[in-house]
mmCIF file of C-alpha atoms in Angstrom:
data_model
loop_
_atom_site.group_PDB
_atom_site.id
_atom_site.type_symbol
_atom_site.label_atom_id
_atom_site.label_comp_id
_atom_site.label_asym_id
_atom_site.label_seq_id
_atom_site.Cartn_x
_atom_site.Cartn_y
_atom_site.Cartn_z
ATOM 1 C CA MET Q 1 -15.727 -17.783 2.686
ATOM 2 C CA LYS Q 2 -15.770 -17.592 -1.084
ATOM 3 C CA LEU Q 3 -14.697 -14.855 -3.493
ATOM 4 C CA SER Q 4 -18.328 -14.095 -4.349
ATOM 5 C CA ASN Q 5 -18.963 -13.095 -0.704
ATOM 6 C CA PHE Q 6 -16.891 -9.969 -1.268
ATOM 7 C CA GLY Q 7 -18.614 -8.375 -4.249
ATOM 8 C CA PHE Q 8 -20.619 -5.153 -3.989
ATOM 9 C CA ASP Q 9 -21.787 -2.388 -6.310
ATOM 10 C CA LEU Q 10 -19.638 0.707 -6.105
ATOM 11 C CA PRO Q 11 -20.860 3.859 -7.885
ATOM 12 C CA GLU Q 12 -18.086 5.345 -10.003
ATOM 13 C CA GLU Q 13 -18.512 8.821 -8.522
ATOM 14 C CA LEU Q 14 -17.299 7.486 -5.155
ATOM 15 C CA LEU Q 15 -13.782 6.759 -6.487
ATOM 16 C CA ALA Q 16 -11.468 9.429 -5.097
ATOM 17 C CA GLU Q 17 -9.376 11.012 -7.858
ATOM 18 C CA TYR Q 18 -7.905 13.544 -5.407
ATOM 19 C CA PRO Q 19 -7.231 13.468 -1.657
ATOM 20 C CA SER Q 20 -8.777 15.838 0.897
ATOM 21 C CA GLU Q 21 -7.262 19.317 0.741
ATOM 22 C CA ASN Q 22 -5.856 18.779 4.238
ATOM 23 C CA ARG Q 23 -4.681 15.227 4.927
ATOM 24 C CA ASP Q 24 -6.419 14.869 8.283
ATOM 25 C CA GLU Q 25 -9.759 16.254 7.102
ATOM 26 C CA ALA Q 26 -10.876 13.145 5.257
ATOM 27 C CA ARG Q 27 -14.012 11.600 6.692
ATOM 28 C CA LEU Q 28 -13.650 8.813 9.246
ATOM 29 C CA MET Q 29 -16.077 5.990 9.898
ATOM 30 C CA VAL Q 30 -15.547 4.443 13.344
ATOM 31 C CA LEU Q 31 -16.594 0.801 13.780
ATOM 32 C CA ASP Q 32 -16.926 -0.518 17.321
ATOM 33 C CA ARG Q 33 -16.746 -4.308 17.057
ATOM 34 C CA LYS Q 34 -17.912 -5.005 20.602
ATOM 35 C CA ASN Q 35 -21.033 -2.823 20.454
ATOM 36 C CA GLN Q 36 -21.557 -3.186 16.680
ATOM 37 C CA THR Q 37 -21.964 0.590 16.346
ATOM 38 C CA ILE Q 38 -20.951 2.966 13.544
ATOM 39 C CA GLU Q 39 -19.990 6.632 14.073
ATOM 40 C CA HIS Q 40 -19.163 9.326 11.514
ATOM 41 C CA LYS Q 41 -16.231 11.621 12.306
ATOM 42 C CA MET Q 42 -13.315 13.493 10.711
ATOM 43 C CA PHE Q 43 -9.926 11.781 10.533
ATOM 44 C CA LYS Q 44 -8.348 14.276 12.957
ATOM 45 C CA ASP Q 45 -10.865 13.079 15.594
ATOM 46 C CA ILE Q 46 -8.889 9.836 15.736
ATOM 47 C CA ILE Q 47 -6.920 11.302 18.633
ATOM 48 C CA ASP Q 48 -10.029 10.936 20.837
ATOM 49 C CA TYR Q 49 -9.829 7.137 20.546
ATOM 50 C CA PHE Q 50 -6.270 6.805 21.867
ATOM 51 C CA ASP Q 51 -4.753 7.275 25.319
ATOM 52 C CA GLU Q 52 -1.268 7.523 26.778
ATOM 53 C CA ASP Q 53 0.970 4.533 25.959
ATOM 54 C CA ASP Q 54 -1.348 3.189 23.269
ATOM 55 C CA VAL Q 55 0.579 2.111 20.159
ATOM 56 C CA LEU Q 56 0.234 3.040 16.491
ATOM 57 C CA ILE Q 57 2.087 0.707 14.109
ATOM 58 C CA LEU Q 58 3.187 2.632 10.985
ATOM 59 C CA ASN Q 59 4.544 1.242 7.727
ATOM 60 C CA ASN Q 60 7.409 3.614 6.894
ATOM 61 C CA THR Q 61 8.001 2.332 3.353
ATOM 62 C CA LYS Q 62 8.584 5.019 0.743
ATOM 63 C CA VAL Q 63 7.120 4.943 -2.772
ATOM 64 C CA PHE Q 64 9.604 5.382 -5.594
ATOM 65 C CA PRO Q 65 8.629 6.736 -9.027
ATOM 66 C CA ALA Q 66 8.108 3.288 -10.507
ATOM 67 C CA ARG Q 67 6.328 4.105 -13.776
ATOM 68 C CA LEU Q 68 8.589 4.834 -16.766
ATOM 69 C CA TYR Q 69 7.778 5.439 -20.414
ATOM 70 C CA GLY Q 70 10.236 4.333 -23.056
ATOM 71 C CA ASN Q 71 10.425 3.705 -26.777
ATOM 72 C CA LYS Q 72 11.140 0.416 -28.464
ATOM 73 C CA GLU Q 73 14.162 0.364 -30.744
ATOM 74 C CA LYS Q 74 13.470 0.464 -34.490
ATOM 75 C CA THR Q 75 9.676 0.879 -34.251
ATOM 76 C CA GLY Q 76 9.732 3.702 -31.661
ATOM 77 C CA ALA Q 77 6.540 2.277 -30.083
ATOM 78 C CA ARG Q 78 5.773 3.872 -26.711
ATOM 79 C CA ILE Q 79 6.019 1.283 -23.920
ATOM 80 C CA GLU Q 80 5.049 1.665 -20.283
ATOM 81 C CA VAL Q 81 7.469 -0.005 -17.874
ATOM 82 C CA PHE Q 82 6.434 -0.492 -14.260
ATOM 83 C CA LEU Q 83 9.390 -1.236 -11.976
ATOM 84 C CA LEU Q 84 8.479 -3.954 -9.471
ATOM 85 C CA ARG Q 85 11.701 -4.883 -7.707
ATOM 86 C CA GLU Q 86 15.440 -4.711 -8.075
ATOM 87 C CA LEU Q 87 16.957 -8.175 -8.522
ATOM 88 C CA ASN Q 88 20.661 -7.351 -8.712
ATOM 89 C CA GLU Q 89 22.212 -3.967 -7.907
ATOM 90 C CA GLU Q 90 25.534 -4.677 -9.612
ATOM 91 C CA GLN Q 91 24.031 -5.920 -12.891
ATOM 92 C CA ARG Q 92 21.107 -3.452 -12.697
ATOM 93 C CA LEU Q 93 18.548 -6.205 -13.157
ATOM 94 C CA TRP Q 94 14.887 -5.439 -12.439
ATOM 95 C CA ASP Q 95 11.595 -7.292 -12.460
ATOM 96 C CA VAL Q 96 9.085 -5.130 -14.341
ATOM 97 C CA LEU Q 97 5.662 -5.154 -15.961
ATOM 98 C CA VAL Q 98 5.397 -3.903 -19.530
ATOM 99 C CA ASP Q 99 2.408 -2.596 -21.465
ATOM 100 C CA PRO Q 100 1.598 -3.440 -24.234
ATOM 101 C CA ALA Q 101 3.318 -6.735 -23.407
ATOM 102 C CA ARG Q 102 2.721 -8.478 -26.739
ATOM 103 C CA LYS Q 103 5.279 -6.183 -28.409
ATOM 104 C CA ILE Q 104 8.087 -6.843 -25.956
ATOM 105 C CA ARG Q 105 10.261 -9.912 -26.471
ATOM 106 C CA ILE Q 106 13.592 -11.173 -25.162
ATOM 107 C CA GLY Q 107 16.415 -9.254 -26.864
ATOM 108 C CA ASN Q 108 14.378 -6.075 -27.447
ATOM 109 C CA LYS Q 109 15.909 -2.789 -26.331
ATOM 110 C CA LEU Q 110 13.968 0.118 -24.810
ATOM 111 C CA TYR Q 111 15.188 3.722 -24.750
ATOM 112 C CA PHE Q 112 14.229 6.222 -22.033
ATOM 113 C CA GLY Q 113 14.436 10.002 -21.806
ATOM 114 C CA ASP Q 114 14.802 12.630 -24.520
ATOM 115 C CA ASP Q 115 18.496 11.876 -24.961
ATOM 116 C CA ASP Q 116 18.205 8.044 -24.705
ATOM 117 C CA THR Q 117 20.954 7.976 -22.045
ATOM 118 C CA LEU Q 118 19.135 5.165 -20.259
ATOM 119 C CA VAL Q 119 18.658 1.920 -22.183
ATOM 120 C CA ALA Q 120 17.184 -1.408 -21.048
ATOM 121 C CA GLU Q 121 17.488 -4.816 -22.636
ATOM 122 C CA VAL Q 122 14.809 -7.485 -22.133
ATOM 123 C CA ILE Q 123 16.538 -10.631 -20.903
ATOM 124 C CA ASP Q 124 13.653 -12.806 -19.679
ATOM 125 C CA ASN Q 125 9.865 -13.304 -19.753
ATOM 126 C CA THR Q 126 8.499 -13.934 -16.251
ATOM 127 C CA THR Q 127 4.705 -13.757 -16.689
ATOM 128 C CA SER Q 128 2.326 -12.637 -19.443
ATOM 129 C CA ARG Q 129 3.159 -8.982 -18.647
ATOM 130 C CA GLY Q 130 6.287 -9.533 -16.590
ATOM 131 C CA ARG Q 131 9.805 -9.138 -17.920
ATOM 132 C CA THR Q 132 13.326 -8.985 -16.505
ATOM 133 C CA LEU Q 133 15.272 -5.949 -17.751
ATOM 134 C CA ARG Q 134 18.974 -5.206 -17.621
ATOM 135 C CA PHE Q 135 19.506 -1.445 -17.527
ATOM 136 C CA LEU Q 136 22.499 -0.055 -19.392
ATOM 137 C CA TYR Q 137 23.751 3.297 -18.112
ATOM 138 C CA ASP Q 138 27.147 5.022 -18.179
ATOM 139 C CA GLY Q 139 27.515 6.134 -14.608
ATOM 140 C CA SER Q 140 27.739 4.988 -10.995
ATOM 141 C CA TYR Q 141 24.937 3.086 -9.280
ATOM 142 C CA ARG Q 142 23.932 6.254 -7.433
ATOM 143 C CA GLU Q 143 23.750 8.199 -10.716
ATOM 144 C CA PHE Q 144 21.703 5.374 -12.237
ATOM 145 C CA ARG Q 145 19.166 5.514 -9.370
ATOM 146 C CA LEU Q 146 18.974 9.296 -9.664
ATOM 147 C CA LYS Q 147 18.270 8.843 -13.384
ATOM 148 C CA LEU Q 148 15.446 6.389 -12.634
ATOM 149 C CA ASN Q 149 13.965 8.893 -10.179
ATOM 150 C CA GLU Q 150 14.272 11.712 -12.701
ATOM 151 C CA LEU Q 151 12.547 9.757 -15.495
ATOM 152 C CA GLY Q 152 9.992 7.917 -13.348
ATOM 153 C CA GLN Q 153 6.465 8.992 -12.476
ATOM 154 C CA THR Q 154 4.535 8.558 -9.241
ATOM 155 C CA PRO Q 155 2.758 5.220 -9.706
ATOM 156 C CA LEU Q 156 -0.843 6.269 -9.080
ATOM 157 C CA PRO Q 157 -3.341 3.384 -9.075
ATOM 158 C CA LYS Q 158 -4.813 2.507 -12.485
ATOM 159 C CA TYR Q 159 -8.378 3.489 -11.502
ATOM 160 C CA ILE Q 160 -7.281 7.157 -11.258
ATOM 161 C CA LYS Q 161 -7.942 8.134 -14.858
ATOM 162 C CA ARG Q 162 -6.401 11.612 -14.787
ATOM 163 C CA GLU Q 163 -2.783 12.363 -15.656
ATOM 164 C CA VAL Q 164 -0.194 12.356 -12.878
ATOM 165 C CA GLU Q 165 0.324 15.884 -11.491
ATOM 166 C CA PRO Q 166 3.540 17.190 -9.876
ATOM 167 C CA GLU Q 167 1.692 17.440 -6.529
ATOM 168 C CA ASP Q 168 1.064 13.670 -6.556
ATOM 169 C CA GLU Q 169 4.719 13.046 -5.696
ATOM 170 C CA GLU Q 170 4.065 14.545 -2.255
ATOM 171 C CA ARG Q 171 0.371 13.575 -1.961
ATOM 172 C CA TYR Q 172 1.032 9.877 -2.613
ATOM 173 C CA GLN Q 173 3.595 9.537 0.174
ATOM 174 C CA THR Q 174 3.020 9.260 3.912
ATOM 175 C CA ILE Q 175 4.706 12.018 5.900
ATOM 176 C CA TYR Q 176 6.675 9.365 7.813
ATOM 177 C CA ALA Q 177 7.942 7.552 4.672
ATOM 178 C CA LYS Q 178 11.639 6.683 5.048
ATOM 179 C CA ASN Q 179 12.739 3.454 3.388
ATOM 180 C CA GLU Q 180 12.380 3.525 -0.385
ATOM 181 C CA GLY Q 181 11.083 0.382 -2.068
ATOM 182 C CA ALA Q 182 7.293 0.447 -2.471
ATOM 183 C CA VAL Q 183 5.433 0.690 -5.780
ATOM 184 C CA ALA Q 184 2.254 1.791 -4.000
ATOM 185 C CA ALA Q 185 1.685 3.860 -0.879
ATOM 186 C CA PRO Q 186 0.395 2.310 2.352
ATOM 187 C CA THR Q 187 -2.656 4.497 1.882
ATOM 188 C CA ALA Q 188 -4.256 4.456 5.353
ATOM 189 C CA GLY Q 189 -1.227 6.451 6.489
ATOM 190 C CA LEU Q 190 -1.820 9.202 3.907
ATOM 191 C CA HIS Q 191 -4.399 10.717 6.279
ATOM 192 C CA PHE Q 192 -1.860 11.672 8.941
ATOM 193 C CA SER Q 193 -0.663 15.281 8.909
ATOM 194 C CA LYS Q 194 2.468 16.462 10.742
ATOM 195 C CA HIS Q 195 0.197 18.403 13.098
ATOM 196 C CA LEU Q 196 -1.929 15.356 13.942
ATOM 197 C CA LEU Q 197 1.141 13.142 14.538
ATOM 198 C CA LYS Q 198 2.554 15.834 16.856
ATOM 199 C CA ARG Q 199 -0.723 15.999 18.813
ATOM 200 C CA LEU Q 200 -0.713 12.189 19.173
ATOM 201 C CA GLU Q 201 2.901 12.287 20.335
ATOM 202 C CA ILE Q 202 2.121 14.985 22.936
ATOM 203 C CA LYS Q 203 -0.766 12.829 24.195
ATOM 204 C CA GLY Q 204 1.759 10.042 24.859
ATOM 205 C CA ILE Q 205 0.962 7.693 21.981
ATOM 206 C CA ASN Q 206 3.900 5.456 21.006
ATOM 207 C CA PHE Q 207 4.807 4.887 17.357
ATOM 208 C CA ALA Q 208 6.268 1.574 16.206
ATOM 209 C CA GLU Q 209 7.675 1.694 12.674
ATOM 210 C CA VAL Q 210 7.843 -1.376 10.458
ATOM 211 C CA THR Q 211 8.763 -1.593 6.770
ATOM 212 C CA LEU Q 212 6.734 -3.582 4.270
ATOM 213 C CA HIS Q 213 7.578 -2.642 0.691
ATOM 214 C CA VAL Q 214 4.168 -2.728 -0.974
ATOM 215 C CA GLY Q 215 4.242 -4.557 -4.308
ATOM 216 C CA LEU Q 216 1.549 -5.012 -6.909
ATOM 217 C CA GLY Q 217 0.586 -8.383 -5.406
ATOM 218 C CA THR Q 218 -1.572 -6.518 -2.911
ATOM 219 C CA PHE Q 219 -3.747 -5.343 -5.782
ATOM 220 C CA ASN Q 220 -3.696 -8.418 -8.005
ATOM 221 C CA PRO Q 221 -7.245 -9.643 -8.595
ATOM 222 C CA VAL Q 222 -8.308 -12.843 -6.867
ATOM 223 C CA GLU Q 223 -9.323 -15.204 -9.647
ATOM 224 C CA VAL Q 224 -10.332 -18.299 -7.661
ATOM 225 C CA GLU Q 225 -13.650 -18.784 -5.872
ATOM 226 C CA ASP Q 226 -11.924 -20.843 -3.174
ATOM 227 C CA LEU Q 227 -9.811 -18.242 -1.331
ATOM 228 C CA SER Q 228 -7.459 -20.865 0.127
ATOM 229 C CA LYS Q 229 -6.121 -21.388 -3.417
ATOM 230 C CA HIS Q 230 -5.131 -17.728 -3.968
ATOM 231 C CA LYS Q 231 -1.386 -17.041 -3.796
ATOM 232 C CA MET Q 232 -0.079 -13.606 -2.776
ATOM 233 C CA ASP Q 233 3.140 -12.228 -4.284
ATOM 234 C CA SER Q 234 5.989 -11.899 -1.795
ATOM 235 C CA GLU Q 235 6.820 -8.481 -0.370
ATOM 236 C CA GLU Q 236 9.957 -7.445 1.506
ATOM 237 C CA LEU Q 237 9.522 -6.960 5.240
ATOM 238 C CA LYS Q 238 11.693 -5.564 8.048
ATOM 239 C CA ILE Q 239 10.744 -5.336 11.728
ATOM 240 C CA ASP Q 240 13.499 -4.216 14.107
ATOM 241 C CA GLU Q 241 14.076 -4.605 17.833
ATOM 242 C CA LYS Q 242 12.805 -1.115 18.664
ATOM 243 C CA ALA Q 243 9.405 -1.729 17.023
ATOM 244 C CA VAL Q 244 9.153 -5.148 18.687
ATOM 245 C CA ASP Q 245 9.790 -3.634 22.157
ATOM 246 C CA ILE Q 246 7.169 -0.883 21.682
ATOM 247 C CA VAL Q 247 4.495 -3.280 20.393
ATOM 248 C CA ASN Q 248 5.109 -6.039 22.940
ATOM 249 C CA THR Q 249 5.087 -3.531 25.818
ATOM 250 C CA GLY Q 250 1.716 -2.293 24.535
ATOM 251 C CA ILE Q 251 0.361 -5.857 24.414
ATOM 252 C CA LYS Q 252 1.721 -6.639 27.909
ATOM 253 C CA ASN Q 253 0.109 -3.510 29.378
ATOM 254 C CA LYS Q 254 -3.206 -4.265 27.617
ATOM 255 C CA LYS Q 255 -3.076 -1.016 25.633
ATOM 256 C CA ARG Q 256 -4.734 -0.232 22.334
ATOM 257 C CA VAL Q 257 -2.364 -1.518 19.647
ATOM 258 C CA CYS Q 258 -3.442 -0.174 16.268
ATOM 259 C CA ALA Q 259 -2.166 -1.264 12.854
ATOM 260 C CA VAL Q 260 -2.230 1.709 10.486
ATOM 261 C CA GLY Q 261 -3.299 0.036 7.262
ATOM 262 C CA THR Q 262 -3.564 -3.456 5.868
ATOM 263 C CA THR Q 263 0.163 -3.472 5.043
ATOM 264 C CA ALA Q 264 1.142 -2.799 8.676
ATOM 265 C CA MET Q 265 -1.311 -5.523 9.732
ATOM 266 C CA ARG Q 266 0.127 -8.019 7.256
ATOM 267 C CA ALA Q 267 3.646 -7.139 8.402
ATOM 268 C CA ILE Q 268 3.000 -7.819 12.085
ATOM 269 C CA GLU Q 269 0.910 -10.940 11.446
ATOM 270 C CA SER Q 270 3.838 -12.320 9.425
ATOM 271 C CA ALA Q 271 6.145 -12.086 12.451
ATOM 272 C CA VAL Q 272 4.165 -13.550 15.357
ATOM 273 C CA SER Q 273 5.818 -15.735 17.990
ATOM 274 C CA SER Q 274 4.143 -18.867 19.351
ATOM 275 C CA SER Q 275 3.227 -16.886 22.480
ATOM 276 C CA GLY Q 276 1.380 -14.221 20.457
ATOM 277 C CA LYS Q 277 4.101 -11.572 20.653
ATOM 278 C CA LEU Q 278 5.837 -9.696 17.830
ATOM 279 C CA ASN Q 279 9.215 -10.978 16.583
ATOM 280 C CA GLU Q 280 11.980 -9.192 14.710
ATOM 281 C CA MET Q 281 12.027 -10.067 11.019
ATOM 282 C CA ASP Q 282 14.126 -9.347 7.940
ATOM 283 C CA GLY Q 283 12.816 -11.247 4.948
ATOM 284 C CA TRP Q 284 9.779 -11.691 2.732
ATOM 285 C CA THR Q 285 6.106 -12.376 3.353
ATOM 286 C CA ASN Q 286 3.340 -13.693 1.119
ATOM 287 C CA LYS Q 287 0.786 -13.920 3.923
ATOM 288 C CA PHE Q 288 -2.835 -13.772 2.788
ATOM 289 C CA ILE Q 289 -5.381 -13.000 5.505
ATOM 290 C CA PHE Q 290 -9.048 -13.810 4.899
ATOM 291 C CA PRO Q 291 -11.946 -14.936 7.143
ATOM 292 C CA PRO Q 292 -11.905 -16.768 9.444
ATOM 293 C CA TYR Q 293 -8.602 -15.633 10.965
ATOM 294 C CA ASP Q 294 -7.367 -15.061 14.549
ATOM 295 C CA PHE Q 295 -5.313 -11.878 14.855
ATOM 296 C CA SER Q 296 -2.473 -11.977 17.409
ATOM 297 C CA ILE Q 297 -0.993 -8.488 17.735
ATOM 298 C CA ALA Q 298 -3.263 -5.519 16.945
ATOM 299 C CA ASN Q 299 -6.632 -4.977 18.610
ATOM 300 C CA SER Q 300 -7.606 -2.076 16.338
ATOM 301 C CA MET Q 301 -6.810 -0.899 12.820
ATOM 302 C CA ILE Q 302 -7.070 2.102 10.513
ATOM 303 C CA THR Q 303 -7.858 1.385 6.879
ATOM 304 C CA ASN Q 304 -9.337 2.888 3.717
ATOM 305 C CA PHE Q 305 -12.423 1.721 1.822
ATOM 306 C CA HIS Q 306 -11.368 -1.025 -0.564
ATOM 307 C CA THR Q 307 -12.238 -2.493 -3.933
ATOM 308 C CA PRO Q 308 -14.853 -5.237 -4.272
ATOM 309 C CA LYS Q 309 -13.318 -8.746 -4.152
ATOM 310 C CA SER Q 310 -9.882 -7.395 -3.128
ATOM 311 C CA THR Q 311 -7.483 -9.089 -0.698
ATOM 312 C CA LEU Q 312 -7.607 -5.872 1.356
ATOM 313 C CA LEU Q 313 -11.377 -6.099 1.837
ATOM 314 C CA MET Q 314 -10.950 -9.748 2.831
ATOM 315 C CA MET Q 315 -8.447 -8.860 5.557
ATOM 316 C CA VAL Q 316 -10.666 -6.101 6.937
ATOM 317 C CA SER Q 317 -13.636 -8.496 6.931
ATOM 318 C CA ALA Q 318 -11.568 -11.012 8.879
ATOM 319 C CA PHE Q 319 -10.758 -8.328 11.465
ATOM 320 C CA ALA Q 320 -14.139 -6.623 11.899
ATOM 321 C CA GLY Q 321 -16.464 -9.501 11.003
ATOM 322 C CA HIS Q 322 -17.878 -10.062 7.547
ATOM 323 C CA ASP Q 323 -21.466 -9.009 8.272
ATOM 324 C CA PHE Q 324 -20.376 -5.874 10.144
ATOM 325 C CA ILE Q 325 -18.103 -4.783 7.263
ATOM 326 C CA LYS Q 326 -20.900 -5.455 4.776
ATOM 327 C CA LYS Q 327 -23.200 -3.209 6.794
ATOM 328 C CA ALA Q 328 -20.480 -0.522 7.093
ATOM 329 C CA TYR Q 329 -19.817 -0.538 3.351
ATOM 330 C CA GLU Q 330 -23.527 -0.228 2.575
ATOM 331 C CA GLU Q 331 -23.605 2.797 4.862
ATOM 332 C CA ALA Q 332 -20.423 4.207 3.283
ATOM 333 C CA VAL Q 333 -22.041 4.063 -0.172
ATOM 334 C CA LYS Q 334 -25.262 5.625 1.139
ATOM 335 C CA GLU Q 335 -23.335 8.401 2.953
ATOM 336 C CA LYS Q 336 -21.113 8.942 -0.107
ATOM 337 C CA TYR Q 337 -17.785 8.151 1.514
ATOM 338 C CA LYS Q 338 -14.889 8.243 -0.953
ATOM 339 C CA PHE Q 339 -13.161 4.944 -1.776
ATOM 340 C CA TYR Q 340 -9.616 3.740 -2.501
ATOM 341 C CA SER Q 341 -6.180 5.335 -2.165
ATOM 342 C CA TYR Q 342 -7.165 8.989 -1.931
ATOM 343 C CA GLY Q 343 -10.501 8.205 -0.272
ATOM 344 C CA ASP Q 344 -11.857 8.381 3.282
ATOM 345 C CA ALA Q 345 -10.836 6.214 6.226
ATOM 346 C CA MET Q 346 -12.177 3.720 8.723
ATOM 347 C CA LEU Q 347 -11.106 3.069 12.312
ATOM 348 C CA ILE Q 348 -12.014 -0.374 13.641
ATOM 349 C CA ILE Q 349 -11.790 -0.723 17.419
#
């Protein structure tokens, strides 16, 4: 499979700038791999496809307000700083992206907030847009993190052209988000409402929670035609004993084991034992899944509609079959399904 196999024309009006008014009332396309059939439903109908003791694997990462705007010392130029990951808690070192990058050099200072109480010094260049910042702040670590949260904005994807709205803080977070550390939401999970999760629980569905802190690597463009040469950025991953027990019991009992989103799928596929069971893990993964690929854990998945030539589309193609996904996407465009983070959803069984 080459990069060019994953291109398609996507009309701009199908990009979702806003989510459905009610989370679980997005549209749902159901792909049956065995019978090669496509059904059109509402997301809340997902409950009809699961039975007692089936397993849903949820990524409980929590998005933090990673986008800051500061001013460069002396010139006052407005600079966007996108927090990627914390490198050192004690020294307050962070990996970030800056825009416009050409203006930001080692030794520059950036000032944040109306009162400039938060200052950052550029101490290293990591990539063309990447920098390492040391934050300077008079206060405890907890106060510093509160300050970052106060000044930061919800990091909506770049394709959403409108301004961030206060409601996005809640909209762009799954209702089961717990462990802060992601710079983007695991968006398949945005469709679950509290009511729908409760109904699934009452039906006897088991939930296994994993944590994969979504970084920007997920969205980095693939720039090589030969997919085997693409390198994913590493993302932090934690899978505990409780999740392992729930998932492996589901596999043993031949239940439906469903990864909610590409991030949950990447998490579990990064922690597979030689016997095809899930292992505990506390570390980092840079796993890149593209066709052909044999999946070990999940036998179904929930996902959104993805960008042309994206690593996410490649994973979904590996799971459902390239030709079947191509057909489904053609139908999605024809039926005017909404794409990307706030868009509609797909269940692949």
